[in-house]
Amino acid sequence: MYKHLFPAALVLLFVRLAGGTIVDDVLDALQKAVDCTSRHALLHPLQALAHLGNDAFVDLLSTICIQSGEEDPDVCTGISSAVGPIIAHDMRQISPDGRTATRLCDALFGLCDPPPVMEFQVPLPPAPHGPTKRFPSGKKVFQVAHISDVHIDHEYTVGAEADCSKNICCRVFDDSLPQVSEPAGPNGNSKCDSPVGLADSMLEAINDLKDDVKFAIFTGDVVEGATWLVDRPEVTNDLHEFNTQLASKLSIPVFPAIGNHDSAPVNSFPRSTTNTTIDSQWVFDTQGPDWAQWVHPEGAQQVIHASGSYSVIAPGSHLKVISINTQYWYKQNLWIYDSDTPQPDPNGILKFLTDKLASAERAGQRAWIIGHIPIGKEDIVEDQSNYYDQIVQRFHAAIAGQFFGHSHKDQFEIAYSDYNHPSALNAVSVALIGPALTPTSGNPAFKLYDVDLDTYEIMDVRVYFTNISDPSFQSKPQWDLYYSARDSYGPLVNLQPGQPLNPAFWHGLTEAFRANETAFQLFNTRISRGGAVSPCDASCKNVTICDMSAFRSENNCDSPTPGLNLRRRANDDANTRDVSECGGPSISSIFSRIVAKQLKTTAP
Ligand SMILES: *[C@@H]1O[C@H](CO)[C@@H](O)[C@H](O)[C@H]1NC(C)=O
Ligand SMILES: *[C@@H]1O[C@H](CO)[C@@H](O)[C@H](O)[C@H]1NC(C)=O
Ligand SMILES: *[C@@H]1O[C@H](CO)[C@@H](O)[C@H](O)[C@H]1NC(C)=O
Ligand SMILES: *[C@@H]1O[C@H](CO)[C@@H](O)[C@H](O)[C@H]1NC(C)=O
């Protein structure tokens, strides 16, 4: 049973709080919260508590977390004071029995299936007449580097404990012990976020490439994963530092996107209509001026006024790069649950994207979309994922590429005009997902694209990596070619010379993976650049391939099913990584684990 988790300390809390009986009700409801209905019931006393004020709410979250033993006390306190006020704000605004409450239950505790997509037709301009399809010239290519999820830890301390009880180590925490069992080396460790020098070495490797690299894209997440400690001064400083590092190490322009870690508290991006003092405009005000050197003053103004999104024409080209802030569609941005009125397009990001694509189409340009969170992932709200897909269906001829990060993995997601009958013929777009620099999810890596000079389609994807297990890594990281998608996967799908790696190619690859176990296992190893390989059996393979064919989160195979979701989050199997890897400890992961434990103890 769960009761033993609440000894004397909590009784003291009861006395301290004016709403002692409400706290009792919350704890009682938490014990009974074993399915979606009872999870909803839990929201009633939580709402009563929220009306007493943020402090009582934060105290309760913190106490539950500490008593559960799921995280160290300092982590519990830090996270609760960061997100408690946001959840309390939500609870004061919404009905505990409504659709938004179900979505909040899904985000916070798992077990509640997300509600069906709320139908909404994105306003779209009519399609132009005449053929728009272009073919690659196959004559000349240039290169673009794709870096992602650098998660640079400015407090990385050489010699600090690399094997600690927190989600990232190699830094001195308040409760660190004096004796060290595994001292952190100078260039990084798989249990730690990136030291500055590791990022330097990657940027130098990109600069040293002999290829014709015209620009870089960076798909977000600058800040380290000690989410319970990050605050606005730290994040502001981290963002400035990385912008400076990019500018000083790279001799090419960089087109960045904002990640969910690039705010404080982590994941916190309130809608512009939300009445709160905890806004995230400072993130955009920080990035806009710093990015002006690459995105020009107009792009910088867009960053500031369009919630971090902008578009820019890549130098000397007819390619429009559109960078979007995906965080208003992120389930762990807990601000999005503060209204019972549907909010189809929070902060107008979908409209921004539509407008930029429409103007690119009118101008005869092609477009690349870059953003942090891949749109088909389980942690993107099903509604906005569906709406985004509508935009892709309309503009797929203008879209020559889409690039994301967040999962830390080398992956891809295909959009189809008919998700019920996916085929090479109706594959309309593909999102390429960049691997991370941070060693926490495998060997640090970046992608290098060969891009057709006329069509801006991708002719090859080459992954470069540094092997953290190699003896030379701690003295000087070596960056080497890991594989070329064209060389390695081309023969599996009979790719002809001069053909691009288009959506049909990636679809063909899913079929090859289904049929060829060796090829699939090669892909599975490459997900983490051979660094943190999870065995993938037949059912894991099914899920993995299903997810490749899902550009809409409603179509992926990670949709939570009662019981399954929590187990997935609680264990470290192949399917949990999407949820847990990028987030670091969060109130949702803690709640989920508490509830998972409870299910285990109450199971017959
Ligand atoms: C915004 O919140 C403050 C503090 O809770 C409140 O006093 C004010 O009336 C709110 N404003 C609006 C427009 O709701
Ligand atoms: C990394 O280096 C280790 C140790 O030399 C080696 O066993 C491993 O195969 C290498 N990994 C890759 C992906 O090359
Ligand atoms: C299966 O994939 C492996 C690895 O890519 C490749 O070497 C092999 O030729 C493939 N087999 C067939 C029958 O295509
Ligand atoms: C994988 O999916 C196929 C259908 O796509 C199904 O026939 C098969 O039973 C599944 N395998 C497992 C282990 O789930």
XYZ file of C-alpha atoms and ligand atoms in Angstrom:
660
model
C 0.000 0.000 0.000
C 0.930 3.581 -0.387
C 0.174 4.822 3.091
C 3.581 4.074 4.563
C 4.964 6.760 2.309
C 3.321 9.464 4.397
C 4.733 9.497 7.915
C 5.102 12.235 10.483
C 6.445 14.951 8.194
C 3.178 15.078 6.390
C 1.178 15.292 9.573
C 3.180 18.392 10.401
C 2.287 19.756 7.020
C -1.387 19.220 7.726
C -1.086 21.398 10.780
C 0.792 24.051 8.876
C -1.760 24.330 6.137
C -5.049 26.035 6.592
C -6.564 23.484 4.257
C -5.600 20.424 6.250
C -8.675 18.445 5.296
C -8.198 19.320 1.641
C -4.711 17.884 1.776
C -6.219 14.770 3.341
C -8.647 14.585 0.454
C -5.819 14.894 -2.078
C -3.809 12.123 -0.464
C -6.866 9.948 -0.211
C -7.709 10.538 -3.869
C -4.093 9.897 -4.892
C -4.222 6.493 -3.227
C -7.356 5.639 -5.151
C -6.135 7.075 -8.433
C -5.673 3.898 -10.416
C -7.510 4.752 -13.623
C -8.633 7.728 -15.632
C -11.912 8.266 -13.777
C -10.279 8.238 -10.368
C -7.529 10.421 -11.752
C -10.198 12.982 -12.635
C -11.593 12.662 -9.112
C -8.174 13.650 -7.810
C -8.494 16.970 -9.603
C -11.399 18.073 -7.374
C -9.410 18.328 -4.117
C -6.416 19.618 -6.095
C -8.619 22.414 -7.375
C -9.792 23.232 -3.849
C -6.177 23.356 -2.770
C -5.241 25.607 -5.701
C -7.870 28.102 -4.571
C -6.041 28.370 -1.238
C -3.020 29.744 -3.071
C 0.168 28.621 -4.768
C 2.178 28.048 -1.583
C -0.084 25.342 -0.206
C -0.082 23.683 -3.605
C 3.701 23.756 -3.973
C 4.128 22.400 -0.414
C 1.886 19.479 -1.152
C 3.587 18.523 -4.437
C 6.955 18.770 -2.798
C 5.952 16.626 0.174
C 4.382 13.921 -1.963
C 7.503 13.836 -4.122
C 9.913 13.667 -1.173
C 7.928 11.031 0.660
C 7.676 8.872 -2.428
C 11.473 8.692 -2.560
C 11.307 8.932 -6.350
C 13.744 11.846 -6.452
C 16.215 13.446 -4.056
C 14.626 16.046 -1.734
C 16.387 18.982 -3.428
C 15.049 17.841 -6.803
C 11.521 17.525 -5.388
C 11.577 20.973 -3.835
C 13.019 22.618 -6.940
C 10.590 21.036 -9.373
C 7.559 21.604 -7.193
C 8.245 25.287 -6.713
C 8.822 25.663 -10.458
C 5.721 23.906 -11.779
C 3.380 24.027 -8.740
C 2.218 27.585 -9.501
C 1.518 26.614 -13.131
C -0.598 23.584 -12.243
C -2.375 25.587 -9.522
C -3.089 28.304 -12.103
C -4.599 25.682 -14.444
C -6.703 24.173 -11.681
C -8.211 27.563 -10.860
C -9.263 28.084 -14.501
C -10.731 24.778 -15.652
C -13.510 22.363 -14.808
C -12.055 19.234 -13.168
C -14.371 17.119 -15.322
C -13.830 18.707 -18.732
C -11.786 17.820 -21.807
C -8.891 20.061 -20.771
C -8.805 18.247 -17.416
C -8.551 14.903 -19.244
C -5.627 16.250 -21.234
C -4.001 17.510 -18.033
C -4.479 14.045 -16.494
C -2.832 12.520 -19.552
C 0.116 14.908 -19.256
C 0.536 14.677 -15.487
C -0.277 11.115 -14.551
C -0.603 9.066 -17.725
C -3.454 6.552 -17.810
C -6.015 8.933 -19.295
C -6.074 8.396 -23.040
C -5.793 11.732 -24.766
C -9.247 12.733 -26.016
C -9.957 12.325 -29.763
C -8.675 15.130 -31.948
C -10.924 18.183 -31.799
C -11.912 18.795 -35.377
C -10.642 22.056 -36.759
C -9.920 23.176 -40.289
C -6.815 25.272 -40.484
C -7.546 28.290 -42.699
C -5.487 27.660 -45.836
C -5.202 29.557 -49.104
C -6.383 27.684 -52.231
C -3.777 25.536 -53.950
C -2.185 27.035 -57.060
C -3.040 25.618 -60.498
C -0.578 23.733 -62.616
C 2.241 21.375 -61.816
C 4.581 22.313 -58.981
C 6.628 19.152 -58.788
C 10.304 19.640 -59.373
C 13.071 17.195 -59.946
C 16.573 17.498 -58.643
C 19.131 18.628 -61.129
C 21.424 15.959 -59.736
C 24.232 18.186 -60.860
C 25.519 19.992 -57.874
C 25.090 19.808 -54.125
C 26.075 21.896 -51.154
C 26.116 20.876 -47.498
C 24.177 21.909 -44.425
C 25.114 20.841 -40.883
C 22.329 19.899 -38.449
C 23.118 20.083 -34.741
C 20.682 19.551 -31.908
C 20.163 19.200 -28.161
C 23.566 20.422 -27.084
C 22.489 20.677 -23.390
C 25.648 22.452 -22.304
C 26.405 22.312 -18.605
C 28.406 25.355 -17.544
C 28.802 23.806 -14.108
C 30.338 20.641 -15.506
C 33.218 19.927 -13.138
C 36.139 17.731 -14.104
C 36.702 15.277 -11.248
C 33.146 15.569 -9.874
C 31.101 12.395 -9.364
C 29.936 10.990 -12.695
C 27.805 8.272 -11.090
C 25.288 10.122 -8.928
C 21.626 9.782 -7.947
C 20.424 12.617 -10.215
C 19.536 12.571 -13.881
C 22.740 14.417 -14.757
C 26.021 14.184 -12.861
C 29.558 15.587 -13.236
C 28.731 18.678 -11.224
C 28.851 19.536 -7.554
C 25.392 19.456 -5.998
C 24.527 20.661 -2.500
C 24.209 17.060 -1.372
C 27.258 15.689 -3.232
C 29.478 13.469 -1.109
C 33.177 14.320 -0.719
C 34.422 10.919 -1.913
C 34.105 10.303 -5.646
C 33.728 6.831 -7.156
C 33.871 7.780 -10.844
C 35.543 11.130 -11.524
C 34.267 13.104 -14.525
C 36.742 13.349 -17.390
C 37.357 16.603 -19.269
C 35.232 15.891 -22.357
C 32.076 14.252 -21.098
C 30.344 11.190 -19.745
C 27.200 9.275 -20.644
C 25.575 10.262 -17.327
C 26.302 13.958 -17.775
C 25.336 16.810 -20.045
C 27.934 18.352 -22.343
C 30.950 20.248 -21.059
C 31.621 23.436 -23.049
C 34.727 21.845 -24.581
C 32.693 19.025 -26.139
C 30.541 21.568 -27.980
C 33.699 23.392 -29.061
C 35.137 20.209 -30.495
C 31.960 19.496 -32.506
C 31.800 23.029 -33.893
C 35.492 22.883 -34.813
C 34.893 19.541 -36.558
C 32.092 21.132 -38.610
C 34.293 24.081 -39.475
C 37.109 21.751 -40.540
C 34.942 19.739 -42.956
C 36.257 19.849 -46.474
C 32.702 20.033 -47.835
C 30.939 23.126 -49.093
C 28.949 23.738 -45.884
C 26.811 26.811 -46.526
C 25.007 27.076 -43.202
C 24.012 25.160 -40.068
C 20.641 24.523 -38.476
C 20.309 24.071 -34.725
C 17.062 22.467 -33.574
C 17.125 23.626 -29.969
C 17.812 22.755 -26.330
C 20.819 24.711 -25.175
C 20.311 24.340 -21.437
C 21.413 21.414 -19.245
C 19.030 18.968 -17.630
C 19.248 19.915 -13.938
C 15.709 21.169 -14.399
C 15.057 21.648 -10.691
C 17.828 24.262 -10.493
C 17.496 26.269 -13.694
C 16.250 29.813 -13.347
C 15.902 32.802 -15.626
C 19.401 34.225 -14.990
C 21.009 30.843 -15.733
C 18.982 30.232 -18.902
C 19.603 33.779 -20.157
C 23.310 33.311 -19.598
C 23.356 29.841 -21.198
C 21.551 31.127 -24.303
C 23.951 34.076 -24.690
C 26.980 31.844 -24.138
C 25.941 29.334 -26.778
C 25.074 32.048 -29.308
C 28.558 33.481 -28.745
C 30.126 30.042 -29.034
C 28.325 29.365 -32.338
C 29.410 32.723 -33.723
C 33.027 32.364 -32.675
C 33.547 28.737 -33.734
C 31.578 28.590 -36.986
C 32.359 30.652 -40.040
C 28.887 29.965 -41.511
C 25.462 31.308 -40.547
C 23.362 29.314 -38.088
C 19.575 29.107 -38.164
C 18.430 28.109 -34.684
C 15.121 27.050 -33.152
C 13.921 27.329 -29.573
C 13.748 24.167 -27.468
C 11.645 23.233 -24.462
C 14.683 23.523 -22.190
C 15.398 27.063 -23.344
C 13.092 28.708 -20.788
C 12.679 28.757 -17.015
C 10.950 26.944 -15.503
C 11.714 24.221 -18.056
C 8.919 23.760 -20.653
C 7.269 27.000 -19.522
C 5.797 28.897 -22.465
C 2.513 30.538 -21.399
C 0.110 31.577 -24.122
C 0.188 35.311 -24.773
C -3.407 35.572 -23.515
C -2.576 33.942 -20.186
C -2.684 36.274 -17.210
C 0.592 35.517 -15.434
C 3.748 37.151 -14.237
C 5.760 34.042 -15.297
C 5.983 34.849 -19.013
C 8.625 33.698 -21.494
C 8.896 36.831 -23.617
C 12.380 37.288 -22.111
C 13.491 34.144 -24.000
C 12.485 35.709 -27.321
C 13.944 39.093 -26.282
C 17.226 37.300 -25.512
C 17.393 35.222 -28.696
C 16.124 37.793 -31.210
C 19.015 40.289 -30.925
C 21.620 37.498 -30.610
C 20.291 35.744 -33.708
C 20.079 38.954 -35.778
C 23.604 38.293 -37.131
C 22.204 35.212 -38.938
C 18.494 35.927 -39.396
C 18.853 39.682 -40.072
C 17.018 42.415 -38.167
C 13.682 41.363 -39.738
C 14.090 37.794 -38.515
C 15.075 39.075 -35.075
C 11.899 41.187 -34.924
C 9.869 38.092 -35.791
C 11.559 36.103 -33.002
C 10.569 38.834 -30.559
C 7.017 39.328 -31.833
C 6.106 35.823 -33.050
C 6.935 33.877 -29.875
C 10.354 32.750 -31.071
C 9.454 31.851 -34.680
C 10.999 33.512 -37.745
C 11.791 32.939 -41.382
C 14.846 33.861 -43.390
C 16.092 33.289 -46.931
C 19.267 31.210 -46.807
C 22.130 33.264 -48.260
C 22.488 33.122 -52.038
C 19.470 30.859 -52.502
C 15.746 30.599 -53.124
C 15.321 28.569 -49.955
C 13.178 29.952 -47.163
C 14.067 28.538 -43.742
C 11.076 28.766 -41.396
C 11.902 28.217 -37.735
C 8.938 27.532 -35.473
C 8.529 27.382 -31.715
C 6.874 23.973 -31.178
C 6.493 24.353 -27.422
C 2.878 25.580 -27.484
C 1.960 22.096 -28.728
C 4.071 20.283 -26.140
C 2.130 18.245 -23.599
C 4.628 19.080 -20.861
C 4.140 22.823 -21.332
C 1.614 22.845 -18.511
C 0.338 26.322 -19.378
C -1.717 24.925 -22.253
C -4.241 23.392 -19.833
C -5.647 26.613 -18.418
C -8.783 27.042 -20.494
C -11.917 25.030 -21.184
C -12.314 26.997 -24.416
C -10.523 25.225 -27.291
C -7.306 26.998 -28.346
C -6.604 25.579 -31.810
C -3.651 27.836 -32.559
C -1.960 29.039 -29.374
C 0.157 32.131 -30.092
C -0.652 31.874 -33.799
C 2.269 29.607 -34.672
C 0.188 27.611 -37.183
C -0.901 30.842 -38.842
C 2.695 32.061 -38.882
C 3.781 28.856 -40.622
C 0.893 29.014 -43.110
C 1.643 32.642 -43.998
C 5.346 31.985 -44.508
C 4.697 28.920 -46.668
C 2.103 30.781 -48.723
C 4.518 33.624 -49.419
C 7.296 31.164 -50.318
C 4.911 29.431 -52.723
C 3.892 32.726 -54.326
C 7.532 33.709 -54.728
C 8.473 30.379 -56.321
C 10.768 29.581 -53.405
C 11.060 26.293 -51.604
C 10.916 26.016 -47.841
C 12.570 24.105 -45.038
C 10.821 23.961 -41.695
C 12.948 23.632 -38.581
C 11.703 23.193 -35.024
C 12.490 21.411 -31.810
C 9.864 18.723 -31.171
C 8.998 16.338 -34.022
C 5.307 16.754 -34.763
C 4.424 13.035 -34.685
C 5.784 12.298 -31.219
C 3.624 11.137 -28.344
C 4.424 14.306 -26.433
C 2.906 16.626 -29.072
C -0.796 17.403 -28.475
C -2.835 15.316 -30.944
C -4.946 18.348 -31.909
C -2.096 20.593 -33.019
C -0.244 17.661 -34.593
C -3.295 17.072 -36.785
C -3.585 20.779 -37.654
C 0.108 20.995 -38.523
C -0.317 17.990 -40.807
C -3.131 19.810 -42.639
C -0.628 22.552 -43.453
C 1.888 19.975 -44.689
C -0.764 18.333 -46.909
C -1.537 21.687 -48.500
C 2.037 22.907 -48.959
C 4.008 19.687 -49.437
C 5.132 20.706 -52.920
C 6.782 23.835 -51.528
C 8.296 22.063 -48.518
C 11.670 20.577 -49.463
C 12.639 19.464 -45.960
C 11.651 19.377 -42.288
C 14.137 19.073 -39.441
C 13.665 18.528 -35.719
C 15.480 17.362 -32.569
C 14.278 16.738 -28.997
C 14.318 12.927 -29.001
C 18.137 12.916 -29.037
C 17.857 10.132 -31.613
C 18.698 9.650 -35.258
C 15.155 9.127 -36.586
C 12.631 10.143 -39.240
C 8.854 10.552 -39.534
C 6.891 10.339 -42.792
C 3.710 12.259 -43.630
C 1.163 10.532 -45.920
C -1.856 11.906 -47.699
C -3.672 8.754 -46.523
C -2.467 7.496 -43.156
C -4.677 4.410 -43.426
C -2.897 3.227 -46.552
C 0.687 4.448 -46.318
C 2.629 3.886 -49.523
C 5.520 5.301 -51.505
C 2.966 6.956 -53.790
C 1.185 8.928 -51.082
C 4.203 9.765 -48.901
C 4.174 13.565 -49.133
C 6.795 14.828 -46.684
C 9.440 13.623 -44.265
C 10.872 15.009 -41.045
C 14.517 14.240 -40.372
C 15.347 14.142 -36.677
C 18.812 15.151 -35.542
C 20.828 13.273 -32.962
C 22.005 15.068 -29.822
C 25.380 16.402 -28.796
C 24.757 15.527 -25.150
C 26.257 12.101 -24.399
C 23.296 11.153 -22.156
C 21.525 9.329 -24.985
C 24.353 7.821 -26.971
C 27.449 8.990 -28.738
C 27.504 12.734 -29.515
C 26.654 13.344 -33.170
C 25.540 15.770 -35.852
C 24.136 15.340 -39.351
C 25.515 16.684 -42.586
C 23.100 16.963 -45.494
C 23.934 16.987 -49.183
C 21.419 19.418 -50.632
C 20.493 19.760 -54.288
C 21.448 23.238 -55.439
C 18.246 23.738 -57.450
C 15.519 21.960 -55.510
C 16.915 22.043 -51.956
C 15.971 18.381 -51.628
C 18.177 16.103 -49.562
C 20.525 13.925 -51.611
C 22.327 12.313 -48.673
C 22.326 12.298 -44.889
C 25.710 11.670 -43.327
C 26.024 11.228 -39.582
C 29.259 12.231 -37.876
C 29.958 11.136 -34.315
C 32.558 10.988 -31.601
C 32.920 7.761 -29.662
C 32.913 8.494 -25.928
C 34.184 4.958 -25.197
C 37.237 5.449 -27.346
C 40.423 5.826 -25.266
C 41.314 9.036 -27.115
C 38.003 10.731 -26.288
C 39.045 12.334 -23.007
C 42.226 13.800 -24.482
C 40.760 14.945 -27.814
C 37.384 13.889 -29.232
C 37.700 12.562 -32.783
C 34.786 13.266 -35.105
C 34.336 10.647 -37.837
C 31.791 9.705 -40.438
C 29.455 7.115 -38.880
C 27.405 6.275 -41.957
C 25.913 7.696 -45.135
C 22.191 7.029 -45.589
C 22.588 6.991 -49.363
C 25.427 4.471 -49.318
C 23.976 2.298 -46.586
C 20.228 2.405 -47.255
C 20.141 3.235 -50.960
C 20.757 -0.357 -52.129
C 17.918 -1.610 -49.867
C 15.375 0.430 -51.838
C 17.028 0.414 -55.231
C 17.782 4.133 -55.100
C 18.980 5.375 -58.492
C 21.823 7.848 -58.973
C 20.527 11.414 -58.955
C 17.320 10.533 -57.067
C 16.814 12.462 -53.853
C 16.153 10.934 -50.421
C 12.531 11.961 -50.761
C 9.466 10.795 -48.779
C 9.076 7.764 -51.094
C 12.676 6.741 -50.312
C 12.015 6.839 -46.567
C 8.780 4.916 -47.032
C 10.660 2.282 -49.017
C 13.067 2.045 -46.137
C 10.269 1.232 -43.659
C 9.320 -1.659 -45.943
C 12.944 -2.789 -46.171
C 13.226 -2.685 -42.368
C 10.099 -4.810 -42.013
C 11.479 -7.409 -44.399
C 15.159 -7.314 -43.472
C 15.955 -7.859 -39.797
C 19.671 -7.116 -40.280
C 18.875 -3.738 -41.795
C 16.406 -2.912 -39.030
C 18.869 -3.831 -36.285
C 21.442 -1.631 -37.986
C 18.978 1.252 -37.789
C 18.231 0.445 -34.147
C 21.939 0.596 -33.307
C 22.300 3.875 -35.160
C 19.463 5.498 -33.196
C 21.995 6.147 -30.407
C 25.085 6.121 -32.658
C 25.974 2.760 -31.161
C 26.216 4.377 -27.734
C 23.136 3.316 -25.758
C 21.594 0.554 -27.808
C 18.327 -0.892 -26.485
C 17.507 -4.372 -27.715
C 14.487 -4.202 -30.005
C 12.372 -7.351 -30.339
C 9.514 -7.979 -32.777
C 6.921 -5.893 -30.954
C 9.388 -3.063 -30.339
C 10.182 -3.217 -34.051
C 6.508 -2.868 -34.863
C 6.236 0.229 -32.680
C 9.450 1.698 -34.074
C 8.370 1.274 -37.693
C 4.852 2.473 -36.918
C 6.369 5.644 -35.447
C 8.420 6.205 -38.597
C 5.143 6.249 -40.533
C 3.428 8.679 -38.177
C 3.816 12.371 -38.776
C 0.641 12.911 -36.703
C 0.819 11.945 -33.045
C -2.671 10.390 -33.303
C -1.143 7.791 -35.675
C 1.920 6.784 -33.707
C 1.949 3.563 -31.707
C 3.002 5.214 -28.456
C -0.526 6.376 -27.606
C -0.980 5.601 -23.936
C -3.148 2.598 -23.173
C -4.218 2.193 -19.554
C -1.441 0.564 -17.590
C 0.977 0.403 -20.463
C 1.930 4.036 -20.529
C 3.075 4.108 -16.939
C 5.013 0.947 -17.239
C 6.704 2.347 -20.300
C 7.614 5.512 -18.504
C 8.730 3.623 -15.432
C 10.997 1.176 -17.200
C 13.872 2.068 -19.391
C 12.794 0.028 -22.373
C 12.984 1.090 -25.961
C 9.643 2.821 -25.946
C 10.130 5.003 -22.893
C 12.948 7.024 -24.209
C 10.853 9.514 -26.103
C 9.140 10.599 -22.947
C 11.925 10.408 -20.437
C 15.107 11.191 -22.250
C 14.668 14.751 -23.107
C 12.640 15.853 -20.153
C 14.813 15.197 -17.154
C 12.926 14.825 -13.903
C 9.544 16.472 -14.151
C 6.502 16.481 -11.974
C 4.802 14.269 -14.562
C 7.523 11.641 -14.559
C 7.483 11.624 -10.753
C 3.692 11.352 -10.548
C 3.723 8.633 -13.173
C 6.255 6.623 -11.252
C 4.355 7.059 -7.971
C 1.163 5.890 -9.624
C 2.980 3.032 -11.373
C 4.307 1.829 -8.027
C 0.849 2.051 -6.577
C -0.579 -0.035 -9.416
C 2.070 -2.639 -8.766
C 1.296 -2.820 -5.037
C -2.467 -2.898 -5.526
C -2.325 -5.419 -8.379
C -4.001 -8.726 -7.504
C -4.748 38.919 -13.638
O -4.358 38.315 -12.411
C -4.322 39.226 -11.325
C -3.723 38.506 -10.125
O -4.261 37.220 -9.972
C -5.742 39.743 -11.056
O -5.734 40.667 -9.997
C -6.238 40.437 -12.330
O -7.581 40.834 -12.153
C -6.142 39.495 -13.525
N -6.457 40.224 -14.739
C -7.294 39.745 -15.649
C -7.479 40.599 -16.870
O -7.918 38.707 -15.517
C 33.456 2.896 -29.677
O 34.673 2.505 -29.104
C 34.587 1.277 -28.396
C 35.923 1.071 -27.700
O 36.978 1.224 -28.590
C 34.240 0.168 -29.372
O 34.100 -1.049 -28.668
C 32.921 0.515 -30.035
O 32.600 -0.434 -31.016
C 32.979 1.884 -30.685
N 31.640 2.252 -31.140
C 31.386 2.607 -32.390
C 29.977 2.936 -32.704
O 32.238 2.685 -33.234
C 19.607 -6.743 -45.534
O 20.280 -5.627 -44.970
C 21.681 -5.787 -44.878
C 22.202 -4.568 -44.108
O 21.867 -3.382 -44.763
C 22.276 -5.924 -46.267
O 23.672 -6.127 -46.177
C 21.618 -7.094 -46.976
O 22.067 -7.151 -48.316
C 20.112 -6.962 -46.961
N 19.499 -8.151 -47.513
C 18.675 -8.093 -48.536
C 18.114 -9.395 -48.959
O 18.401 -7.059 -49.091
C 3.784 -6.741 -35.824
O 2.815 -6.202 -36.716
C 2.321 -7.147 -37.659
C 1.350 -6.439 -38.575
O 1.906 -5.251 -39.037
C 1.626 -8.281 -36.924
O 1.197 -9.249 -37.852
C 2.583 -8.916 -35.935
O 1.909 -9.879 -35.156
C 3.187 -7.878 -35.017
N 4.191 -8.494 -34.190
C 4.280 -8.312 -32.877
C 5.305 -9.098 -32.139
O 3.578 -7.492 -32.274
